[in-house]
Amino acid sequence: MANNTNMAYMNGNENHLSNGIYSYHTTEKIMKKKAKWNIRVSEMSKKTFNPIRAIVDSMNMDPNPKKPMIALSIGDPTVFGNLPTHDAVLKAMKDAVDSGKFNGYAPSIGYQSSREVVAKFYSQPDALLEAKDVILCSGCSQAIELSIAVLANPGQNILIPRPGFSLYKTLALSLDIQIKLYDLLPEKGWEIDLKQLESVIDDKTACIIVNNPSNPCGSIFSKEHLQKIIAVAARNCVPILADEIYGDMVFQGNKFYSMAPLSSSVPILSCGGLAKRWLVPGWRLGWILIHDRNNIFGNEIREGLVRLSQRILGPCTIVQGALESIMNSTPKKFFSSTLSFMKANADICYEALSTVPGLRPVRPSGAMYLMVGIDIESFPEFEDDVEFTMRLISEQSVFCLPAKCFEYPNFFRVVLSVPKEMMTEACNRIREFCEQHYHHSYSNGFA
Ligand SMILES: *Cc1c(COP(=O)(O)O)cnc(C)c1O
């Protein structure tokens, strides 16, 4: 009988509970079973972590009170207000709100019309796109998440660049997918060590992530290099996830090649978004472009992406509604002036730091970043890049991310989107800091 009442209670059957005796017994029984609260955090949440947070939280972040803080660490180009998006982009968004047409649910992969706009914008003669090849996502981050999740099972592995954007690792590990790192070579303009890349591929490798242009390196791969990467993927029958969020963000004199038109056999998921090029990271609109000329992904991968998109029902509809105007009415001049700005800051930073004892900046060709090597032997007070950057904060109030955040030792990353005066001042302070701590006798080949 106790069993019955218990079940009635569990089913929320009010009639049974209205019987005073039964409900009394039921309550008593449940109280005995549930001695105390025991709510445990899920295994998945425990496996989800952001390495940058972990490293930065471990750092002592007390700046020098005599110097105002300069943060060259934040990969958000909007924080200082010096790089606003274009007025046409803002107007598109306002019009989308005012139309009243974009307040309901869209299909989980995005409105057909918005997907057509993206397909048209990114279609190339050797890599045609239609609306059916476009999945709209909540930022490029979600595009990457869906792409990893559709290609890899728990226990499989994905290949990611070192140094590289930390999100790949965060997403993979939370899905129980292993990561394997392949090396980028600073002395070769951060090209991939192709032999080493191929050597880490095994029968459980589900995809190779290629990030071009690169965060944190600011490097751009040549067409020839991209073809060699594709050849490695082709030989091993491994698909490519191309993180092309900085696509077309290259300094004058350089050219960006997206991977898809260069690949005749390897299927490619190309991830992108509005965040960086249109300078609106908070709007959370990204996309996956499915390039599958030889029908290797087939319907299975497409349908898998559609199923995965149903978990959160797609990105914000207002931005989707504004997308056609955003893509078609942003003047080319807007993009080129953003890039001239980044290039000018890159030049200031590179020129200033290349004559600083113990530092080795690597000149970038695009995106918004510059990596600086630290000849750590020349700074005997500091064990590694984390300690170096930490002391740089406490003495000079300049914050650069240690490249440990990108799985790379003895470098730090400078963000180029800060106002020019800030860049100049930060470089002066970095020089002063290095001159104070550099020990000539420890140097090996550094003047
Ligand atoms: C910023 C960034 C992203 C994420 O873009 P969102 O659209 O803001 O999610 C993805 N990949 C790289 C390399 C980035 O730097």
Tab-separated table of C-alpha atoms and ligand atoms in Angstrom:
chain	number	residue	atom	x	y	z
A	1	MET	CA	0.000	0.000	0.000
A	2	ALA	CA	2.823	2.350	0.837
A	3	ASN	CA	4.158	1.651	-2.614
A	4	ASN	CA	0.916	2.654	-4.223
A	5	THR	CA	0.649	5.927	-2.383
A	6	ASN	CA	4.232	6.634	-3.132
A	7	MET	CA	3.582	6.213	-6.809
A	8	ALA	CA	0.478	8.350	-6.624
A	9	TYR	CA	2.576	11.065	-5.046
A	10	MET	CA	5.252	10.788	-7.645
A	11	ASN	CA	2.666	11.047	-10.388
A	12	GLY	CA	1.329	14.165	-8.762
A	13	ASN	CA	-2.060	12.565	-8.281
A	14	GLU	CA	-3.857	15.108	-6.131
A	15	ASN	CA	-6.897	12.818	-5.475
A	16	HIS	CA	-4.888	10.256	-3.649
A	17	LEU	CA	-3.072	12.923	-1.739
A	18	SER	CA	-6.306	14.479	-0.569
A	19	ASN	CA	-6.573	11.408	1.674
A	20	GLY	CA	-4.936	12.741	4.831
A	21	ILE	CA	-3.516	9.445	6.094
A	22	TYR	CA	-1.909	8.449	2.825
A	23	SER	CA	-0.310	11.765	2.193
A	24	TYR	CA	1.055	11.796	5.750
A	25	HIS	CA	2.697	8.395	5.230
A	26	THR	CA	3.949	9.371	1.819
A	27	THR	CA	5.622	12.495	3.048
A	28	GLU	CA	7.248	10.625	5.916
A	29	LYS	CA	8.595	7.983	3.586
A	30	ILE	CA	10.112	10.502	1.209
A	31	MET	CA	11.696	12.412	4.077
A	32	LYS	CA	13.432	9.248	5.212
A	33	LYS	CA	14.721	8.454	1.751
A	34	LYS	CA	16.053	11.910	1.205
A	35	ALA	CA	18.388	12.348	4.134
A	36	LYS	CA	20.129	15.362	2.696
A	37	TRP	CA	20.599	17.430	-0.428
A	38	ASN	CA	23.050	15.875	-2.787
A	39	ILE	CA	23.190	17.874	-5.961
A	40	ARG	CA	26.322	17.228	-7.928
A	41	VAL	CA	27.655	19.142	-10.832
A	42	SER	CA	27.420	17.119	-14.050
A	43	GLU	CA	30.423	15.314	-15.522
A	44	MET	CA	30.082	17.337	-18.707
A	45	SER	CA	30.255	20.635	-16.888
A	46	LYS	CA	33.371	19.421	-15.085
A	47	LYS	CA	35.008	18.656	-18.407
A	48	THR	CA	34.177	22.089	-19.775
A	49	PHE	CA	36.815	24.642	-19.088
A	50	ASN	CA	38.448	27.652	-20.610
A	51	PRO	CA	42.248	27.437	-20.388
A	52	ILE	CA	42.593	31.211	-20.698
A	53	ARG	CA	40.407	31.747	-17.632
A	54	ALA	CA	42.397	29.159	-15.705
A	55	ILE	CA	45.742	30.803	-16.541
A	56	VAL	CA	44.578	34.384	-16.090
A	57	ASP	CA	42.885	33.558	-12.785
A	58	SER	CA	46.160	32.062	-11.562
A	59	MET	CA	47.985	35.310	-12.310
A	60	ASN	CA	48.450	38.103	-9.840
A	61	MET	CA	46.749	40.961	-11.647
A	62	ASP	CA	47.720	43.956	-9.497
A	63	PRO	CA	48.777	46.758	-11.811
A	64	ASN	CA	51.220	49.489	-10.863
A	65	PRO	CA	48.998	52.164	-9.239
A	66	LYS	CA	51.169	54.906	-10.749
A	67	LYS	CA	50.411	53.840	-14.317
A	68	PRO	CA	46.998	53.463	-15.913
A	69	MET	CA	46.316	49.931	-17.081
A	70	ILE	CA	46.644	49.143	-20.792
A	71	ALA	CA	45.020	45.853	-21.790
A	72	LEU	CA	46.467	44.425	-24.993
A	73	SER	CA	44.778	41.174	-24.117
A	74	ILE	CA	41.158	41.475	-25.150
A	75	GLY	CA	40.221	40.008	-28.518
A	76	ASP	CA	37.141	42.224	-28.754
A	77	PRO	CA	37.694	45.124	-31.175
A	78	THR	CA	34.776	47.115	-29.738
A	79	VAL	CA	36.045	47.611	-26.174
A	80	PHE	CA	37.854	50.927	-26.675
A	81	GLY	CA	35.238	52.491	-28.942
A	82	ASN	CA	37.837	53.373	-31.578
A	83	LEU	CA	36.564	50.840	-34.100
A	84	PRO	CA	32.802	51.280	-34.431
A	85	THR	CA	30.929	49.206	-36.978
A	86	HIS	CA	29.624	50.984	-40.085
A	87	ASP	CA	26.439	53.095	-39.888
A	88	ALA	CA	24.863	50.948	-42.604
A	89	VAL	CA	25.242	47.941	-40.325
A	90	LEU	CA	23.526	49.742	-37.446
A	91	LYS	CA	20.767	50.975	-39.743
A	92	ALA	CA	20.151	47.454	-41.037
A	93	MET	CA	19.670	46.282	-37.473
A	94	LYS	CA	17.320	49.160	-36.585
A	95	ASP	CA	15.268	48.546	-39.722
A	96	ALA	CA	15.000	44.867	-38.893
A	97	VAL	CA	13.618	45.707	-35.453
A	98	ASP	CA	11.210	48.335	-36.815
A	99	SER	CA	9.841	46.017	-39.490
A	100	GLY	CA	8.310	43.864	-36.780
A	101	LYS	CA	8.889	40.878	-39.065
A	102	PHE	CA	11.632	39.169	-37.112
A	103	ASN	CA	10.186	38.472	-33.713
A	104	GLY	CA	9.173	34.862	-34.177
A	105	TYR	CA	11.083	31.606	-34.407
A	106	ALA	CA	13.087	31.069	-37.564
A	107	PRO	CA	13.989	27.594	-38.795
A	108	SER	CA	16.768	26.270	-36.554
A	109	ILE	CA	19.367	26.597	-39.329
A	110	GLY	CA	18.213	30.142	-40.139
A	111	TYR	CA	15.777	31.817	-42.542
A	112	GLN	CA	16.021	30.506	-46.081
A	113	SER	CA	16.406	34.094	-47.366
A	114	SER	CA	19.268	34.871	-44.952
A	115	ARG	CA	21.049	31.649	-45.873
A	116	GLU	CA	20.704	32.605	-49.544
A	117	VAL	CA	22.371	35.941	-48.796
A	118	VAL	CA	25.357	34.234	-47.140
A	119	ALA	CA	25.579	31.652	-49.940
A	120	LYS	CA	25.683	34.385	-52.568
A	121	PHE	CA	28.206	36.455	-50.613
A	122	TYR	CA	30.685	33.579	-50.227
A	123	SER	CA	30.085	31.686	-53.462
A	124	GLN	CA	33.170	31.369	-55.681
A	125	PRO	CA	33.487	29.894	-59.164
A	126	ASP	CA	35.338	26.846	-57.830
A	127	ALA	CA	33.222	26.528	-54.711
A	128	LEU	CA	29.616	27.359	-55.458
A	129	LEU	CA	27.230	27.683	-52.551
A	130	GLU	CA	23.462	27.548	-52.287
A	131	ALA	CA	21.207	28.182	-49.322
A	132	LYS	CA	21.185	24.459	-48.567
A	133	ASP	CA	24.948	24.649	-47.937
A	134	VAL	CA	24.607	27.278	-45.209
A	135	ILE	CA	23.790	26.726	-41.538
A	136	LEU	CA	23.397	29.917	-39.534
A	137	CYS	CA	24.674	29.704	-35.966
A	138	SER	CA	25.017	31.682	-32.789
A	139	GLY	CA	28.436	33.117	-33.607
A	140	CYS	CA	31.357	31.339	-35.186
A	141	SER	CA	31.865	29.617	-31.839
A	142	GLN	CA	28.666	27.640	-32.265
A	143	ALA	CA	29.533	26.958	-35.882
A	144	ILE	CA	32.745	25.340	-34.655
A	145	GLU	CA	30.913	23.431	-31.945
A	146	LEU	CA	28.352	21.969	-34.356
A	147	SER	CA	31.066	21.119	-36.866
A	148	ILE	CA	33.144	19.254	-34.286
A	149	ALA	CA	30.067	17.540	-32.873
A	150	VAL	CA	28.835	16.361	-36.269
A	151	LEU	CA	32.218	14.953	-37.346
A	152	ALA	CA	33.604	13.341	-34.195
A	153	ASN	CA	32.466	10.745	-31.708
A	154	PRO	CA	33.645	10.485	-28.101
A	155	GLY	CA	36.999	8.696	-28.159
A	156	GLN	CA	37.961	10.039	-31.572
A	157	ASN	CA	40.391	12.919	-31.949
A	158	ILE	CA	40.646	16.212	-33.782
A	159	LEU	CA	43.844	17.985	-34.792
A	160	ILE	CA	44.297	21.559	-33.656
A	161	PRO	CA	47.043	24.135	-34.167
A	162	ARG	CA	49.692	25.025	-31.588
A	163	PRO	CA	49.660	27.934	-30.955
A	164	GLY	CA	45.921	28.085	-31.470
A	165	PHE	CA	42.587	29.468	-30.396
A	166	SER	CA	41.684	27.841	-27.082
A	167	LEU	CA	38.001	27.263	-27.874
A	168	TYR	CA	38.768	24.152	-29.959
A	169	LYS	CA	40.142	22.361	-26.934
A	170	THR	CA	37.351	23.557	-24.661
A	171	LEU	CA	34.657	22.278	-27.010
A	172	ALA	CA	36.341	18.981	-27.854
A	173	LEU	CA	37.132	17.946	-24.285
A	174	SER	CA	33.619	18.739	-23.088
A	175	LEU	CA	32.342	16.364	-25.793
A	176	ASP	CA	34.851	13.645	-24.758
A	177	ILE	CA	36.720	14.105	-28.014
A	178	GLN	CA	40.506	13.997	-27.712
A	179	ILE	CA	42.765	16.681	-29.121
A	180	LYS	CA	46.085	16.284	-30.874
A	181	LEU	CA	48.258	19.319	-31.472
A	182	TYR	CA	50.150	20.112	-34.639
A	183	ASP	CA	52.881	22.743	-34.674
A	184	LEU	CA	53.031	26.118	-36.374
A	185	LEU	CA	56.552	27.344	-37.087
A	186	PRO	CA	57.333	30.977	-36.177
A	187	GLU	CA	60.481	31.006	-38.293
A	188	LYS	CA	58.363	30.107	-41.321
A	189	GLY	CA	55.734	32.784	-40.779
A	190	TRP	CA	53.723	30.332	-38.670
A	191	GLU	CA	53.259	27.798	-41.445
A	192	ILE	CA	52.226	24.317	-40.376
A	193	ASP	CA	54.934	21.712	-39.804
A	194	LEU	CA	53.354	19.429	-42.406
A	195	LYS	CA	55.408	16.330	-41.608
A	196	GLN	CA	54.486	16.583	-37.972
A	197	LEU	CA	50.843	17.239	-38.872
A	198	GLU	CA	50.732	14.064	-40.923
A	199	SER	CA	52.516	12.081	-38.212
A	200	VAL	CA	49.813	12.790	-35.623
A	201	ILE	CA	46.941	11.611	-37.829
A	202	ASP	CA	45.673	8.185	-36.822
A	203	ASP	CA	42.663	6.015	-37.543
A	204	LYS	CA	40.642	7.891	-34.935
A	205	THR	CA	41.247	11.331	-36.417
A	206	ALA	CA	37.883	12.900	-37.255
A	207	CYS	CA	39.017	16.256	-38.658
A	208	ILE	CA	41.823	18.776	-38.976
A	209	ILE	CA	41.051	22.293	-37.780
A	210	VAL	CA	42.846	24.935	-39.848
A	211	ASN	CA	42.613	28.534	-38.645
A	212	ASN	CA	43.562	30.982	-41.384
A	213	PRO	CA	44.130	33.913	-40.901
A	214	SER	CA	45.282	32.938	-37.446
A	215	ASN	CA	44.405	33.946	-33.942
A	216	PRO	CA	46.865	34.311	-32.129
A	217	CYS	CA	49.517	34.593	-34.882
A	218	GLY	CA	48.064	37.112	-37.338
A	219	SER	CA	49.550	34.925	-40.062
A	220	ILE	CA	48.149	34.160	-43.511
A	221	PHE	CA	48.832	30.938	-45.364
A	222	SER	CA	49.904	31.096	-49.009
A	223	LYS	CA	47.900	29.285	-51.645
A	224	GLU	CA	50.720	26.748	-52.012
A	225	HIS	CA	50.804	26.037	-48.313
A	226	LEU	CA	47.032	25.582	-48.183
A	227	GLN	CA	47.279	23.154	-51.097
A	228	LYS	CA	49.868	21.144	-49.179
A	229	ILE	CA	47.611	21.003	-46.116
A	230	ILE	CA	44.748	19.812	-48.302
A	231	ALA	CA	47.051	17.171	-49.808
A	232	VAL	CA	47.801	15.823	-46.320
A	233	ALA	CA	44.077	15.651	-45.579
A	234	ALA	CA	43.391	13.985	-48.937
A	235	ARG	CA	46.089	11.321	-48.475
A	236	ASN	CA	44.617	10.391	-45.118
A	237	CYS	CA	40.936	10.886	-45.997
A	238	VAL	CA	40.357	13.328	-43.147
A	239	PRO	CA	37.939	16.267	-43.605
A	240	ILE	CA	38.903	19.851	-42.795
A	241	LEU	CA	37.209	22.288	-40.454
A	242	ALA	CA	38.375	25.686	-41.712
A	243	ASP	CA	37.997	28.421	-39.094
A	244	GLU	CA	37.890	31.385	-41.457
A	245	ILE	CA	36.408	33.951	-39.073
A	246	TYR	CA	39.236	36.338	-40.135
A	247	GLY	CA	38.701	35.559	-43.822
A	248	ASP	CA	39.626	38.542	-46.018
A	249	MET	CA	41.131	40.351	-43.026
A	250	VAL	CA	44.591	40.657	-44.564
A	251	PHE	CA	46.889	43.658	-44.749
A	252	GLN	CA	47.554	45.354	-48.059
A	253	GLY	CA	49.843	43.339	-50.303
A	254	ASN	CA	48.629	40.003	-48.939
A	255	LYS	CA	45.907	37.765	-50.295
A	256	PHE	CA	43.507	35.524	-48.438
A	257	TYR	CA	42.576	32.189	-50.009
A	258	SER	CA	39.663	30.325	-48.535
A	259	MET	CA	40.333	26.611	-48.479
A	260	ALA	CA	37.237	25.305	-50.230
A	261	PRO	CA	37.997	26.443	-53.810
A	262	LEU	CA	41.477	24.893	-53.509
A	263	SER	CA	40.177	21.478	-52.573
A	264	SER	CA	38.954	19.116	-55.249
A	265	SER	CA	38.493	16.064	-53.049
A	266	VAL	CA	38.624	16.939	-49.356
A	267	PRO	CA	35.231	18.003	-47.946
A	268	ILE	CA	35.399	21.190	-45.915
A	269	LEU	CA	33.218	22.826	-43.298
A	270	SER	CA	34.116	26.501	-43.374
A	271	CYS	CA	33.150	28.429	-40.246
A	272	GLY	CA	32.776	32.199	-40.197
A	273	GLY	CA	30.670	35.022	-38.880
A	274	LEU	CA	30.020	38.728	-38.578
A	275	ALA	CA	32.012	39.173	-35.349
A	276	LYS	CA	35.421	40.274	-36.546
A	277	ARG	CA	35.015	41.618	-40.063
A	278	TRP	CA	31.919	43.655	-39.292
A	279	LEU	CA	33.139	44.450	-35.767
A	280	VAL	CA	29.993	43.231	-33.977
A	281	PRO	CA	31.047	40.197	-31.912
A	282	GLY	CA	28.150	40.664	-29.515
A	283	TRP	CA	25.562	40.120	-32.230
A	284	ARG	CA	26.353	36.410	-32.259
A	285	LEU	CA	25.856	35.573	-35.891
A	286	GLY	CA	28.013	32.916	-37.484
A	287	TRP	CA	27.714	30.247	-40.134
A	288	ILE	CA	28.909	26.928	-41.427
A	289	LEU	CA	29.483	26.711	-45.176
A	290	ILE	CA	29.299	23.102	-46.339
A	291	HIS	CA	31.701	22.447	-49.213
A	292	ASP	CA	31.290	18.937	-50.500
A	293	ARG	CA	31.801	18.860	-54.252
A	294	ASN	CA	32.345	15.117	-54.386
A	295	ASN	CA	29.466	14.294	-52.117
A	296	ILE	CA	31.664	12.706	-49.459
A	297	PHE	CA	29.825	14.233	-46.510
A	298	GLY	CA	26.618	13.288	-48.296
A	299	ASN	CA	23.225	13.848	-46.745
A	300	GLU	CA	24.274	12.304	-43.487
A	301	ILE	CA	26.478	15.189	-42.358
A	302	ARG	CA	23.985	17.794	-43.564
A	303	GLU	CA	21.144	16.117	-41.722
A	304	GLY	CA	23.337	15.751	-38.661
A	305	LEU	CA	24.031	19.488	-38.669
A	306	VAL	CA	20.310	20.221	-38.986
A	307	ARG	CA	19.581	17.928	-36.032
A	308	LEU	CA	22.296	19.535	-33.906
A	309	SER	CA	21.042	23.033	-34.784
A	310	GLN	CA	17.708	22.099	-33.246
A	311	ARG	CA	19.224	22.116	-29.787
A	312	ILE	CA	19.085	25.916	-29.584
A	313	LEU	CA	16.904	26.842	-32.581
A	314	GLY	CA	19.361	29.072	-34.379
A	315	PRO	CA	20.771	32.570	-33.957
A	316	CYS	CA	18.871	35.768	-33.142
A	317	THR	CA	16.252	36.474	-35.808
A	318	ILE	CA	16.756	40.260	-35.770
A	319	VAL	CA	20.349	39.875	-36.984
A	320	GLN	CA	19.201	37.326	-39.528
A	321	GLY	CA	16.623	39.827	-40.756
A	322	ALA	CA	19.323	42.495	-41.046
A	323	LEU	CA	21.807	40.205	-42.761
A	324	GLU	CA	20.967	41.049	-46.366
A	325	SER	CA	21.507	44.782	-45.779
A	326	ILE	CA	24.574	44.152	-43.617
A	327	MET	CA	26.274	42.082	-46.299
A	328	ASN	CA	25.217	44.110	-49.293
A	329	SER	CA	25.449	47.680	-48.043
A	330	THR	CA	28.666	47.730	-46.038
A	331	PRO	CA	31.078	49.726	-48.223
A	332	LYS	CA	34.408	48.062	-49.123
A	333	LYS	CA	36.121	51.126	-47.698
A	334	PHE	CA	34.925	50.129	-44.226
A	335	PHE	CA	36.837	46.846	-44.363
A	336	SER	CA	39.957	48.382	-45.862
A	337	SER	CA	40.134	51.146	-43.268
A	338	THR	CA	39.771	48.642	-40.417
A	339	LEU	CA	42.694	46.738	-41.888
A	340	SER	CA	44.819	49.853	-42.440
A	341	PHE	CA	44.286	50.608	-38.784
A	342	MET	CA	45.399	47.127	-37.708
A	343	LYS	CA	48.373	47.282	-40.063
A	344	ALA	CA	49.474	50.667	-38.685
A	345	ASN	CA	49.359	49.306	-35.147
A	346	ALA	CA	51.166	46.154	-36.264
A	347	ASP	CA	53.948	48.320	-37.734
A	348	ILE	CA	54.224	50.439	-34.586
A	349	CYS	CA	54.388	47.355	-32.401
A	350	TYR	CA	56.711	45.330	-34.621
A	351	GLU	CA	59.152	48.187	-35.146
A	352	ALA	CA	59.212	49.145	-31.486
A	353	LEU	CA	59.630	45.632	-30.127
A	354	SER	CA	62.103	44.317	-32.690
A	355	THR	CA	64.832	46.473	-31.135
A	356	VAL	CA	63.968	45.530	-27.545
A	357	PRO	CA	66.545	43.245	-25.944
A	358	GLY	CA	65.259	39.726	-25.425
A	359	LEU	CA	62.136	40.043	-27.576
A	360	ARG	CA	61.398	38.606	-30.996
A	361	PRO	CA	58.162	39.926	-32.501
A	362	VAL	CA	56.822	38.049	-35.527
A	363	ARG	CA	55.397	40.390	-38.146
A	364	PRO	CA	51.726	39.627	-38.824
A	365	SER	CA	50.002	39.817	-42.222
A	366	GLY	CA	46.394	40.053	-41.107
A	367	ALA	CA	43.729	39.506	-38.455
A	368	MET	CA	44.163	41.508	-35.240
A	369	TYR	CA	47.131	40.012	-33.426
A	370	LEU	CA	50.886	39.894	-33.184
A	371	MET	CA	52.934	37.291	-31.362
A	372	VAL	CA	56.134	38.224	-29.545
A	373	GLY	CA	58.765	35.659	-28.651
A	374	ILE	CA	60.526	36.003	-25.306
A	375	ASP	CA	64.142	34.868	-25.109
A	376	ILE	CA	63.410	33.550	-21.657
A	377	GLU	CA	67.073	32.656	-20.953
A	378	SER	CA	67.812	36.385	-21.069
A	379	PHE	CA	65.344	37.057	-18.266
A	380	PRO	CA	66.626	34.821	-15.456
A	381	GLU	CA	64.121	36.295	-12.996
A	382	PHE	CA	61.215	34.818	-14.914
A	383	GLU	CA	60.515	31.164	-15.316
A	384	ASP	CA	58.153	31.441	-18.254
A	385	ASP	CA	55.810	33.638	-20.279
A	386	VAL	CA	53.192	33.585	-17.511
A	387	GLU	CA	55.621	35.031	-14.988
A	388	PHE	CA	56.983	37.500	-17.538
A	389	THR	CA	53.527	38.872	-18.394
A	390	MET	CA	52.492	38.914	-14.744
A	391	ARG	CA	55.455	41.091	-13.767
A	392	LEU	CA	54.787	43.281	-16.788
A	393	ILE	CA	51.397	44.022	-15.246
A	394	SER	CA	52.651	44.716	-11.757
A	395	GLU	CA	55.483	46.991	-12.908
A	396	GLN	CA	54.178	48.590	-16.092
A	397	SER	CA	50.395	48.011	-15.972
A	398	VAL	CA	50.480	46.429	-19.432
A	399	PHE	CA	48.546	43.210	-19.875
A	400	CYS	CA	49.339	40.842	-22.735
A	401	LEU	CA	48.122	37.251	-22.799
A	402	PRO	CA	50.898	34.722	-22.197
A	403	ALA	CA	50.959	32.281	-25.119
A	404	LYS	CA	50.573	29.444	-22.647
A	405	CYS	CA	46.893	30.281	-23.176
A	406	PHE	CA	47.430	29.018	-26.728
A	407	GLU	CA	49.481	25.967	-25.685
A	408	TYR	CA	52.695	27.697	-26.736
A	409	PRO	CA	55.621	28.516	-24.449
A	410	ASN	CA	57.595	31.748	-24.170
A	411	PHE	CA	55.589	34.053	-26.358
A	412	PHE	CA	52.932	36.624	-25.611
A	413	ARG	CA	50.104	37.902	-27.795
A	414	VAL	CA	49.434	41.569	-28.509
A	415	VAL	CA	45.965	42.651	-29.683
A	416	LEU	CA	46.185	45.260	-32.454
A	417	SER	CA	42.721	46.788	-32.206
A	418	VAL	CA	43.598	49.235	-29.400
A	419	PRO	CA	43.901	53.011	-30.005
A	420	LYS	CA	47.225	54.034	-31.535
A	421	GLU	CA	48.458	56.097	-28.552
A	422	MET	CA	47.818	53.122	-26.314
A	423	MET	CA	49.856	50.878	-28.580
A	424	THR	CA	52.773	53.321	-28.604
A	425	GLU	CA	52.695	53.825	-24.843
A	426	ALA	CA	52.421	50.083	-24.201
A	427	CYS	CA	55.450	49.385	-26.400
A	428	ASN	CA	57.489	52.039	-24.582
A	429	ARG	CA	56.625	50.435	-21.279
A	430	ILE	CA	57.459	46.960	-22.569
A	431	ARG	CA	60.853	48.305	-23.670
A	432	GLU	CA	61.528	49.841	-20.263
A	433	PHE	CA	60.513	46.590	-18.566
A	434	CYS	CA	62.784	44.469	-20.745
A	435	GLU	CA	65.724	46.821	-20.399
A	436	GLN	CA	65.383	46.576	-16.626
A	437	HIS	CA	65.240	42.791	-16.545
A	438	TYR	CA	67.379	41.704	-19.451
A	439	HIS	CA	70.636	39.987	-18.524
A	440	HIS	CA	73.090	40.134	-21.351
A	441	SER	CA	75.281	37.336	-20.063
A	442	TYR	CA	72.439	34.842	-20.327
A	443	SER	CA	71.631	35.709	-23.895
A	444	ASN	CA	72.340	33.263	-26.637
A	445	GLY	CA	72.779	35.103	-29.874
A	446	PHE	CA	70.745	38.126	-28.857
A	447	ALA	CA	72.472	41.501	-28.991
B	1	LIG	C1	36.756	35.307	-32.237
B	1	LIG	C2	37.022	33.981	-32.825
B	1	LIG	C3	35.981	33.050	-33.028
B	1	LIG	C4	34.593	33.214	-32.451
B	1	LIG	O1	33.779	34.078	-33.091
B	1	LIG	P1	32.311	34.378	-32.540
B	1	LIG	O2	31.551	34.665	-33.779
B	1	LIG	O3	32.438	35.583	-31.665
B	1	LIG	O4	31.803	33.213	-31.811
B	1	LIG	C5	36.294	31.841	-33.643
B	1	LIG	N1	37.555	31.548	-34.035
B	1	LIG	C6	38.569	32.413	-33.826
B	1	LIG	C7	39.934	32.016	-34.258
B	1	LIG	C8	38.343	33.638	-33.206
B	1	LIG	O5	39.371	34.462	-32.956
